[in-house]
Short mmCIF file of C-alpha atoms and ligand atoms in Angstrom, two decimals:
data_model
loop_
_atom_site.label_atom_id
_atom_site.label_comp_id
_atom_site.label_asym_id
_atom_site.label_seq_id
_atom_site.Cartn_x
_atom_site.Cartn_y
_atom_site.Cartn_z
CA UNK A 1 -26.95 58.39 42.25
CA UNK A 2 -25.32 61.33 43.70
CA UNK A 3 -22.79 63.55 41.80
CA UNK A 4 -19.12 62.48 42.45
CA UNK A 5 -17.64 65.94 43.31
CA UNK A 6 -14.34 64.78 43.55
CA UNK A 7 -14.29 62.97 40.40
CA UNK A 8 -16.08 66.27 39.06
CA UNK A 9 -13.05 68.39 40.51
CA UNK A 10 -10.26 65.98 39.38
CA UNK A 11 -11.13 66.93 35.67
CA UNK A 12 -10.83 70.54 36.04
CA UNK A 13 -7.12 71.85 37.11
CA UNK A 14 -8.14 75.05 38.40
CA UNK A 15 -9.08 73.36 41.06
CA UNK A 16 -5.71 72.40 42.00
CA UNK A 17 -3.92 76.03 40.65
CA UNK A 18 -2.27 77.87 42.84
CA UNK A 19 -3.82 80.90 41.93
CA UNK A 20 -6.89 80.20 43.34
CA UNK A 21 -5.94 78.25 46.53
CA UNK A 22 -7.81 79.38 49.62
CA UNK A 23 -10.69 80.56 47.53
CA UNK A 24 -14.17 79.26 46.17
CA UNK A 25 -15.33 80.54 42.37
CA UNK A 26 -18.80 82.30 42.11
CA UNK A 27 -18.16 84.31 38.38
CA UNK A 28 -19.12 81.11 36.52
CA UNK A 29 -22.09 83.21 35.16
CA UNK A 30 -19.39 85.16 33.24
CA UNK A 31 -17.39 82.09 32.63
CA UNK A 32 -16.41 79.21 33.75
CA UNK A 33 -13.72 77.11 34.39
CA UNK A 34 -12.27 74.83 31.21
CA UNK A 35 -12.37 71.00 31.71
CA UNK A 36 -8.73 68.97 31.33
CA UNK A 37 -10.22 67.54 28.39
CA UNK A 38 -11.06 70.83 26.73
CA UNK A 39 -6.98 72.58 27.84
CA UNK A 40 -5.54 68.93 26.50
CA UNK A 41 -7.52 69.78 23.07
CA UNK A 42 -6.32 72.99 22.72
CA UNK A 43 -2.84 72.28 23.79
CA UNK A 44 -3.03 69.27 20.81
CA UNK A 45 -4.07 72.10 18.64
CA UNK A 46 -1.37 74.89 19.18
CA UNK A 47 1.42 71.98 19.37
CA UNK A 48 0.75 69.47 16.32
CA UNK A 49 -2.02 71.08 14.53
CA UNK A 50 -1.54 74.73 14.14
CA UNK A 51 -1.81 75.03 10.17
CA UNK A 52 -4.56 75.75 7.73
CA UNK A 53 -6.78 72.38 7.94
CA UNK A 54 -8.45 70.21 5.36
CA UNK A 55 -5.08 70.06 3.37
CA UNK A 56 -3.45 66.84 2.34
CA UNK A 57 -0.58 66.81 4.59
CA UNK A 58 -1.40 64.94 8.17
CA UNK A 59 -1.26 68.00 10.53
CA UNK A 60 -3.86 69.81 8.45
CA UNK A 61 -6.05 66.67 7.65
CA UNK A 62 -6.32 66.04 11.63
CA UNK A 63 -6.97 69.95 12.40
CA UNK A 64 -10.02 69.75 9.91
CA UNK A 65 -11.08 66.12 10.84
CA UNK A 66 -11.14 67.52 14.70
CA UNK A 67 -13.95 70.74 13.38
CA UNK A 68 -15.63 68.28 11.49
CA UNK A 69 -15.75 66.42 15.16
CA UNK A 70 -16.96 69.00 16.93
CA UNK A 71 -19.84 70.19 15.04
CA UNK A 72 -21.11 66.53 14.89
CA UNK A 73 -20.51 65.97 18.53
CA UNK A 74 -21.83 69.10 19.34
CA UNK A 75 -25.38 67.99 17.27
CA UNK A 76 -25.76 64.68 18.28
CA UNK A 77 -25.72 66.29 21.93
CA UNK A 78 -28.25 68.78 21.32
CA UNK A 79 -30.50 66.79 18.89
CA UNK A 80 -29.93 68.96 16.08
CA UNK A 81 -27.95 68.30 12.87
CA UNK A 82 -24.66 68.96 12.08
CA UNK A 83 -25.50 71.44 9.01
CA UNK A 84 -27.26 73.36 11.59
CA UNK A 85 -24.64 73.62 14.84
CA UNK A 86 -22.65 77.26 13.72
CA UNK A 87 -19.61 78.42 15.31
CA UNK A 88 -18.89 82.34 16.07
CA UNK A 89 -16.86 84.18 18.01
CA UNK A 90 -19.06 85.10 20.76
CA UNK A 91 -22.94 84.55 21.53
CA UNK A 92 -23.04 88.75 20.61
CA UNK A 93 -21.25 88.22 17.58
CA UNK A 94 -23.81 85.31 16.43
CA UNK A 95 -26.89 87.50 17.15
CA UNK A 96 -24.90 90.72 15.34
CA UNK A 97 -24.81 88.36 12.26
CA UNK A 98 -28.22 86.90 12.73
CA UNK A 99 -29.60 90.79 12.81
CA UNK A 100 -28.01 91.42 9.86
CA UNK A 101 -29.78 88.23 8.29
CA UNK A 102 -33.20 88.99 10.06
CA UNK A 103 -33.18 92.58 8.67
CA UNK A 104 -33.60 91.32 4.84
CA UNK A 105 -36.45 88.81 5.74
CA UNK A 106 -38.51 90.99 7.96
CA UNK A 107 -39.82 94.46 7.12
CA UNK A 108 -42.72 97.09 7.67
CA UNK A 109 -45.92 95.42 8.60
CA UNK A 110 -43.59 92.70 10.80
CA UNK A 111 -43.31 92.75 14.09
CA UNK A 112 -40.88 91.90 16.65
CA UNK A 113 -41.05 90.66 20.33
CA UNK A 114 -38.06 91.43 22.60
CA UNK A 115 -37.65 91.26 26.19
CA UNK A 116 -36.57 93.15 29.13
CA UNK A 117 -35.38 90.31 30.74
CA UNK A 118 -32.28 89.16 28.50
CA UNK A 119 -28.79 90.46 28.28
CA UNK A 120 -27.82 92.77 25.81
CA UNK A 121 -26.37 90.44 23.23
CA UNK A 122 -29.55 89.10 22.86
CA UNK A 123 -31.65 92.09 22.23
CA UNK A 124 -29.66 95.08 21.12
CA UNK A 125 -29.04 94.31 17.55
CA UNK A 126 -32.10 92.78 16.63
CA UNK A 127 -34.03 95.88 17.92
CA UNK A 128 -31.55 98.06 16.12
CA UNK A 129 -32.07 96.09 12.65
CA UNK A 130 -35.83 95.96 13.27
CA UNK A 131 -36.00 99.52 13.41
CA UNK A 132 -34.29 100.13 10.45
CA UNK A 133 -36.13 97.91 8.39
CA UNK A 134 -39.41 99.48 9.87
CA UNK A 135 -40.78 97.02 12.06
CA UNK A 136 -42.26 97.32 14.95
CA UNK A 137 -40.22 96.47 18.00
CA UNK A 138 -42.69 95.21 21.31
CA UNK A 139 -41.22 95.00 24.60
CA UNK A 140 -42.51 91.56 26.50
CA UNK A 141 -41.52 93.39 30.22
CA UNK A 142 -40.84 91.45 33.56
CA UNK A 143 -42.45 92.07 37.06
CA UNK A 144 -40.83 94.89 38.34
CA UNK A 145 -41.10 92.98 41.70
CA UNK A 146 -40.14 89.26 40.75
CA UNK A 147 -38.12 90.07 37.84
CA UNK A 148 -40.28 86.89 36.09
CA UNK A 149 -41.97 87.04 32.51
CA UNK A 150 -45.93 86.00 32.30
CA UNK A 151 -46.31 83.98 29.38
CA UNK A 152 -50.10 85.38 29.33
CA UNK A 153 -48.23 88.92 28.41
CA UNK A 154 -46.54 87.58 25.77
CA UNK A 155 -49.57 86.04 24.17
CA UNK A 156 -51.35 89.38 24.35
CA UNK A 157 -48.65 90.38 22.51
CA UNK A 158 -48.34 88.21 19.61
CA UNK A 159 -50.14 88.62 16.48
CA UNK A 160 -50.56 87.37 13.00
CA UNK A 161 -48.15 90.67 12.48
CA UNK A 162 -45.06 88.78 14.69
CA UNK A 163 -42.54 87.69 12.83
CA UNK A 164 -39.36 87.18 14.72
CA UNK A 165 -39.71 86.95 19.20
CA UNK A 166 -35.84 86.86 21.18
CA UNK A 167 -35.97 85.24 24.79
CA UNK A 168 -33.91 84.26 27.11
CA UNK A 169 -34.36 80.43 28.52
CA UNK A 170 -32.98 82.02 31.74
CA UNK A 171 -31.81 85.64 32.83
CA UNK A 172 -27.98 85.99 33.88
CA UNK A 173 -29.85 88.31 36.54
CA UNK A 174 -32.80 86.39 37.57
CA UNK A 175 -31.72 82.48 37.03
CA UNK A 176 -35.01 81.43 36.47
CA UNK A 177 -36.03 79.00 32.90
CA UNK A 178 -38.52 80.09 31.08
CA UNK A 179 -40.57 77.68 29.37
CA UNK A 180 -39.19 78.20 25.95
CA UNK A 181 -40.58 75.68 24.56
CA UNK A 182 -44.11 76.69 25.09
CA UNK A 183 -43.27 80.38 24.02
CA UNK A 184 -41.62 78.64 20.65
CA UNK A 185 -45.32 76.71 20.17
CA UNK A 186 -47.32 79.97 20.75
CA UNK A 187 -45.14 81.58 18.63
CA UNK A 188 -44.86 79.05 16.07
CA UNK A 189 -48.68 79.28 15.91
CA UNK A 190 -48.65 82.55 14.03
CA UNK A 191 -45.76 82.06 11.96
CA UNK A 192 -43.32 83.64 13.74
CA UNK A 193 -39.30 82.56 14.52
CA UNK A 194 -37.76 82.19 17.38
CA UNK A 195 -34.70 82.67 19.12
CA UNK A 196 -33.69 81.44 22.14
CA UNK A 197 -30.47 82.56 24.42
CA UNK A 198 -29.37 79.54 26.31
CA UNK A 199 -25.95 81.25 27.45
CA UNK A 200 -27.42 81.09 31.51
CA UNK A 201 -29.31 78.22 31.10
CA UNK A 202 -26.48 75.58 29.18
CA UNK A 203 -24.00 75.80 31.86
CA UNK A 204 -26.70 73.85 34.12
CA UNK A 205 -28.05 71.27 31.75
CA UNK A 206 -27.09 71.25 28.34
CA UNK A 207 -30.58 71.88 26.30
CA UNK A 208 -32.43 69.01 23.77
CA UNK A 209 -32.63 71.80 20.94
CA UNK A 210 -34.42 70.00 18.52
CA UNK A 211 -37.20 68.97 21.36
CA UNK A 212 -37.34 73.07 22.35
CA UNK A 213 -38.04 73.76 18.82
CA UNK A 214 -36.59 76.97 18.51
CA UNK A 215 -35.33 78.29 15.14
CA UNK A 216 -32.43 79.61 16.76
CA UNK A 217 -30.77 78.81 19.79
CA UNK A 218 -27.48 80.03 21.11
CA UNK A 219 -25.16 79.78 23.82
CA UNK A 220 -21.41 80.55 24.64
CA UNK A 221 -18.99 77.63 24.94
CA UNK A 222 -17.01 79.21 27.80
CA UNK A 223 -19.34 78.81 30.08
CA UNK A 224 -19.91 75.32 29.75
CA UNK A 225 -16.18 74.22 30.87
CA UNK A 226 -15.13 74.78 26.56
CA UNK A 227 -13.25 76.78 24.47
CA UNK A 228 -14.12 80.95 23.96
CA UNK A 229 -16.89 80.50 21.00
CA UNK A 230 -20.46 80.96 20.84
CA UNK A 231 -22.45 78.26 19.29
CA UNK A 232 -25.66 78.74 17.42
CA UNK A 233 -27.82 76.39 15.35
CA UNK A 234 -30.10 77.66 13.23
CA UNK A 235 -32.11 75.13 12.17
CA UNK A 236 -33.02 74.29 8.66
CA UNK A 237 -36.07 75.90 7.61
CA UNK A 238 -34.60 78.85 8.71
CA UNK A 239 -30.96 78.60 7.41
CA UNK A 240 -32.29 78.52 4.02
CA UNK A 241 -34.14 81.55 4.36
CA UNK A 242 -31.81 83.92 5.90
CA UNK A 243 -29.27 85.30 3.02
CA UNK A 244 -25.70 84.26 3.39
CA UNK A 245 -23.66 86.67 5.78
CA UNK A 246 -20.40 85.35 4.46
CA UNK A 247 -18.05 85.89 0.74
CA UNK A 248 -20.48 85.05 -1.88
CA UNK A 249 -18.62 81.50 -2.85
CA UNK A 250 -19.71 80.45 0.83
CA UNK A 251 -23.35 80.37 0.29
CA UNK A 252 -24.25 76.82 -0.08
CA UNK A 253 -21.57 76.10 2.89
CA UNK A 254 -23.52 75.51 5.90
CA UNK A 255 -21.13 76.09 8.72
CA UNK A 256 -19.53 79.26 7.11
CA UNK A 257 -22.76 81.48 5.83
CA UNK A 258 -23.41 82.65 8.82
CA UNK A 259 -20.13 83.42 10.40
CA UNK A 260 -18.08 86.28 8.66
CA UNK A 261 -15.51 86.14 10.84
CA UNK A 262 -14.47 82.73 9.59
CA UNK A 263 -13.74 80.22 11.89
CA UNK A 264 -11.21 79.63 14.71
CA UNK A 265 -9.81 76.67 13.91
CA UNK A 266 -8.18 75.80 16.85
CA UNK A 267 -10.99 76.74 19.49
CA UNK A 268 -13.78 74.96 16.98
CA UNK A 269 -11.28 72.24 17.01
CA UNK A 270 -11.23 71.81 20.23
CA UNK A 271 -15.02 73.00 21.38
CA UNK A 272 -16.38 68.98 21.34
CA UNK A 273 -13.73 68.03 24.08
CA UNK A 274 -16.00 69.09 26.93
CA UNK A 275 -18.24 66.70 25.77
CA UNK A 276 -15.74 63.40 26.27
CA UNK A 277 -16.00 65.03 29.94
CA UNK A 278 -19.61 64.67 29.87
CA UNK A 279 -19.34 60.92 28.83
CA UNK A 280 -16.62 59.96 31.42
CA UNK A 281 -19.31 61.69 34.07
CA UNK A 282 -22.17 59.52 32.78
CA UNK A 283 -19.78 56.33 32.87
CA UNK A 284 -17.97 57.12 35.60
CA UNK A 285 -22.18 57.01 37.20
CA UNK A 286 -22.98 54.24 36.26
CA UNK A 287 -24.10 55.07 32.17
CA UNK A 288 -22.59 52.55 29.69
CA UNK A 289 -19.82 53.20 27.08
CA UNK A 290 -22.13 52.11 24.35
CA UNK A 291 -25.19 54.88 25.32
CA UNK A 292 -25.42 57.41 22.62
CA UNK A 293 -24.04 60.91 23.38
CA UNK A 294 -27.65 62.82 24.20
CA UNK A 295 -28.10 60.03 26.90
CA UNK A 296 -24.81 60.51 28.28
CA UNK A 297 -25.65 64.45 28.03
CA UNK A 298 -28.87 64.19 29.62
CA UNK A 299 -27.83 62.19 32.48
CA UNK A 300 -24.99 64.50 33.23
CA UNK A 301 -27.24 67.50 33.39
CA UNK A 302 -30.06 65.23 35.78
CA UNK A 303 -26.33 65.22 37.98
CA UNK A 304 -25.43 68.37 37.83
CA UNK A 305 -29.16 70.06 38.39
CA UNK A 306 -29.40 67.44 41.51
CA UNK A 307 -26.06 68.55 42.75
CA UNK A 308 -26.91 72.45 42.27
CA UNK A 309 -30.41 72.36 43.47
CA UNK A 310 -28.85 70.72 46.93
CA UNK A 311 -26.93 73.69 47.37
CA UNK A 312 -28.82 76.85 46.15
CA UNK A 313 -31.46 77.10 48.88
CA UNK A 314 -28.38 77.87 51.28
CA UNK A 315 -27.40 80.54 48.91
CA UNK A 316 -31.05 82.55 48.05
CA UNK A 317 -31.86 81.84 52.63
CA UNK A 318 -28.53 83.70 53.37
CA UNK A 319 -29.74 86.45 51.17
CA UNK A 320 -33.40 86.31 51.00
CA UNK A 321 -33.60 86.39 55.45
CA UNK A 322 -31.69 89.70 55.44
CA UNK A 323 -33.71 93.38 55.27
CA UNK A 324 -30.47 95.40 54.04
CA UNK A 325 -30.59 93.20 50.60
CA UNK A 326 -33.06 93.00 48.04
CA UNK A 327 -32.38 89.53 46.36
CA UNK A 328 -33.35 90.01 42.59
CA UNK A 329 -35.40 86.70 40.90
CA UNK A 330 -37.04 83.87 43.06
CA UNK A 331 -36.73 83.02 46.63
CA UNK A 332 -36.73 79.09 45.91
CA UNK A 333 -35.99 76.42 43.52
CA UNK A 334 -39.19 75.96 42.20
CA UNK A 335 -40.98 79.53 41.73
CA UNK A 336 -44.48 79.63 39.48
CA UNK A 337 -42.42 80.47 36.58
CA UNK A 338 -39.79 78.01 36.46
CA UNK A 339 -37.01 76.32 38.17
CA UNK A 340 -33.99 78.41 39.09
CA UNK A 341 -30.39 78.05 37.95
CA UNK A 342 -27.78 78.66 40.73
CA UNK A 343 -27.34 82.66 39.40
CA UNK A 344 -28.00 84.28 42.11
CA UNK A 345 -27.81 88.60 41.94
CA UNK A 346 -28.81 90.92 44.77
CA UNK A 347 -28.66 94.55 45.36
CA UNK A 348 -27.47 95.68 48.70
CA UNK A 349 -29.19 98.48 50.41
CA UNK A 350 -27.14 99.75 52.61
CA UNK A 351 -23.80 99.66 50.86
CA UNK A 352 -22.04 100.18 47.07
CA UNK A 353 -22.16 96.91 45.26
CA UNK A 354 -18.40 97.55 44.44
CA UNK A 355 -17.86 97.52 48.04
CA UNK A 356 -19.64 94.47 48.55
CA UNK A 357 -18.03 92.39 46.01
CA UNK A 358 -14.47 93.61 47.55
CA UNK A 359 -15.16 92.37 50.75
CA UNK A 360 -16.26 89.16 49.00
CA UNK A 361 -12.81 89.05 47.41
CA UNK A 362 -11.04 89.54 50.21
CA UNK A 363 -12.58 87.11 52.07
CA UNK A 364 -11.97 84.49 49.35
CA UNK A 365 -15.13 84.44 47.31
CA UNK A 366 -14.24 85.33 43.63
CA UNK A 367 -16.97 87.95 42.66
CA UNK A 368 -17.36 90.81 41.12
CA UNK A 369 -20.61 93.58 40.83
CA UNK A 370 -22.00 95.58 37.62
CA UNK A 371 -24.92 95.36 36.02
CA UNK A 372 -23.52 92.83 33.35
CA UNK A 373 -24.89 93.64 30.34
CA UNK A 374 -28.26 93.03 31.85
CA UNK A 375 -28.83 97.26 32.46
CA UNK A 376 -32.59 96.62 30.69
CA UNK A 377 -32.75 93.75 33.48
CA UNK A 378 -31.91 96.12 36.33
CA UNK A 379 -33.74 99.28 35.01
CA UNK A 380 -37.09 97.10 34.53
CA UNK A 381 -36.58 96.35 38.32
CA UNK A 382 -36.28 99.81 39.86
CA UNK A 383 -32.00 99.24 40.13
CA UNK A 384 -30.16 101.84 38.94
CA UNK A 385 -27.79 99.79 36.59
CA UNK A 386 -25.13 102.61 37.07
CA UNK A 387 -25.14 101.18 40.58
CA UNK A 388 -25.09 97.60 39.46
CA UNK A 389 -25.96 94.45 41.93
CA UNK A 390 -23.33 91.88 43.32
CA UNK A 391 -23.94 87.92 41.77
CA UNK A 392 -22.39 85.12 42.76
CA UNK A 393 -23.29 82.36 40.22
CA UNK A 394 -22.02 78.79 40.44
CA UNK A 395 -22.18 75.62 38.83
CA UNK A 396 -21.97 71.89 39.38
CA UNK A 397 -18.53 71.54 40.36
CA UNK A 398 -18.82 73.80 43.53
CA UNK A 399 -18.87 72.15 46.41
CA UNK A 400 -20.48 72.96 50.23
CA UNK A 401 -18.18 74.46 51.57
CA UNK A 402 -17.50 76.53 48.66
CA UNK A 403 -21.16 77.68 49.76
CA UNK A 404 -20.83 77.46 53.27
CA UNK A 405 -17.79 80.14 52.56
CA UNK A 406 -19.73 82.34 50.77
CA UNK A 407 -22.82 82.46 52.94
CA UNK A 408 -19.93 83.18 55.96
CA UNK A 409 -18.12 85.50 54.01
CA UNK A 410 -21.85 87.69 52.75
CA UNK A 411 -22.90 87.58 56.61
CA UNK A 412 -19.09 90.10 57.38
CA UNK A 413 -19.34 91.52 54.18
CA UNK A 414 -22.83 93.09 54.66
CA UNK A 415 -22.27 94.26 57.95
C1 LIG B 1 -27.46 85.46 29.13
C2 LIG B 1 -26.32 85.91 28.27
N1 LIG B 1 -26.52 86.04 26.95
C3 LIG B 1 -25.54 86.42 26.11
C4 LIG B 1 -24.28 86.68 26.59
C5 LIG B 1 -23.20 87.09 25.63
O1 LIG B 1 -22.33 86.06 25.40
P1 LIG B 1 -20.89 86.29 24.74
O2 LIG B 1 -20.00 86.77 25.83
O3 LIG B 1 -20.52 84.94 24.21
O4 LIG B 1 -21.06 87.28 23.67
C6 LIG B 1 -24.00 86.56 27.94
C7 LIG B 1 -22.66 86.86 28.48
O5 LIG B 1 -22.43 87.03 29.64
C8 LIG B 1 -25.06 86.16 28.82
O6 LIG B 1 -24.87 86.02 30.13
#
């Protein structure tokens, strides 16, 4: 069954905002647009709820009966359990904290894979706390042509030594998945952890965690149609090795030893809406009301991958026929490495990025350029990250002619 755009379109009001009449969104990479179901949570919140929770009284009982909610929603969808789902502020503030944790576990004589290939958040501070602690930090590099990771480069890489690997399951540059959970087996193999950033990849098709395997895998709740929070699970094995990150009377408290910050009660409140959008998708296609939640979740993502994947070869032909761009990741759908998510990044040759993405703008396409946190991304492919690259990303709510505007609009604005 094909996805029902309209339906799709009628749950988020952007769509029908003012503000963005006349134009078509391509920033979803950097976040996307919130479901009805996620604003009428929040709205709930702010008007009823907005007092410390888990009191007595029947505004504060609600508030912390909706968290509670959330993080078991939020579980059951990604196969995980509910001890294990944490909520942060941000995916960057989630892998801060889990650097902090990693640095008192690992040590000299560890080592630890990174990559080239993931944004910053997912890198940075676990190379910084590595150091410290006197590990040894190895770089898994992409193709400075394809912009792709070899999984045979990561094995030559990993030792009895490696105790902690970062990846991303796909680049917010290059689109493509990796095949995390292969990497997470390899790894696994020599008794190493691993951590996974789903933040590109979860927008498309929300992940089975606890089939990936991962220790770790995190993602930001903005860009899958929710509230601003990053979520993380850590799963179990792992979340009672790491010392607590929070005040010392929050040890033993799952959700709360690995997010100083504290929690946002409102957003975390409100961060399992999206997924009563997910189950009126797989209803409204057919699913039944009594399927559990990962069938309804998996069925939605088979919809929105089928409805993406109809609409990105227009996209990567538009760029990859022209000479005066160089697209950056795959060509097609299906390269060696893995199928690509509709992120699609280019430099062009003959004029500033900036430029580029103002033309865009003006011609309705809502862009931007940079290098978007991904400068290790750019640098390992010859771009000068100073210089940036133009993406337009999108997701399964875009429509044709959404793309059919773009590919118009990149045809004048390359000229
Ligand atoms: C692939 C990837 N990882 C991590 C992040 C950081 O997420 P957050 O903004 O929640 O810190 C981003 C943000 O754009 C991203 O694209």
């Amino acid at each position: 069954m094909q996805l029902d755009l309209d339906f799709v379109r009628s749950n988020f009001p952007a769509f029908s905002s003012p503000i963005n009449d006349g134009q078509s969104f391509f920033e979803n990479a950097g976040g996307s647009f919130a479901c009805r179901q996620t604003i009428d949570a929040l709205t709930e919140y702010y008007t009823d709820l907005k007092v410390q929770p888990y009191g007595e009284f029947e505004s504060s009982r609600r508030g912390g009966e909706l968290m509670d909610r959330s993080r078991e929603r939020w579980a059951e969808a990604l196969g995980v359990d509910a001890r294990e789902v944490v909520f942060g502020p941000s995916t960057t503030a989630n892998t801060y904290v889990l650097a902090h944790a990693f640095a008192d576990v690992l040590g000299p004589g560890h080592e630890v894979i990174v990559t080239n290939q993931d944004h910053e958040a997912n890198t940075g501070a676990i190379r910084r706390a590595a150091e410290r602690v006197g590990c040894e930090v190895k770089e898994w590099r992409i193709d400075p042509d394809t912009g792709l990771l070899d999984v045979a480069d990561f094995e030559a890489l990993l030792s009895e030594r490696t105790g902690l690997v970062t990846v991303p399951h796909a680049s917010n540059i290059i689109g493509s998945e990796n095949d995390v959970t292969r990497i997470t087996h390899l790894a696994h193999a020599v008794g190493a952890r691993v951590i996974v950033d789903g933040v590109s990849f979860a927008p498309h098709s929300l992940p089975d965690v606890g089939a990936i395997g991962a220790d770790v895998y995190l993602f930001s709740l903005y860009k899958t149609y929710s509230v601003h929070q990053g979520l993380m699970v850590v799963r179990a094995g792992l979340m009672a090795e790491l010392p607590n990150q929070s005040h010392f009377f929050n040890d033993s408290v799952a959700d709360k030893r690995l997010n100083p910050a504290g929690p946002d009660h409102a957003q975390v409140a409100s961060a399992g809406a999206v997924l009563d959008y997910v189950e009126a998708l797989h209803q409204h296609h057919g699913g039944s009301v009594t399927d559990d939640l990962r069938t309804a979740v998996a069925h939605a993502s088979m919809l929105w991958r089928a409805h993406e994947d109809s609409l990105t070869p227009q996209l990567l032909a538009a760029l990859a026929d022209r000479d005066d761009v160089r697209l950056l990741g795959p060509a097609s759908l299906d390269a060696a490495a893995g199928h690509r998510c509709p992120t699609v990044a280019f430099s062009p040759l003959a004029h500033d990025p900036e430029h580029v993405a103002h033309a865009l703008v003006e011609r309705g396409v809502q862009t931007s350029s940079g290098h978007y946190y991904a400068a290790r991304v750019l640098d390992g492919l010859g771009v000068d990250p100073d210089r940036g690259v133009v993406r337009l990303s999108f997701v399964h709510y875009t429509s044709p002619d959404d793309v059919e505007r773009a590919v118009t609009a990149l045809g004048e604005a390359l000229r």
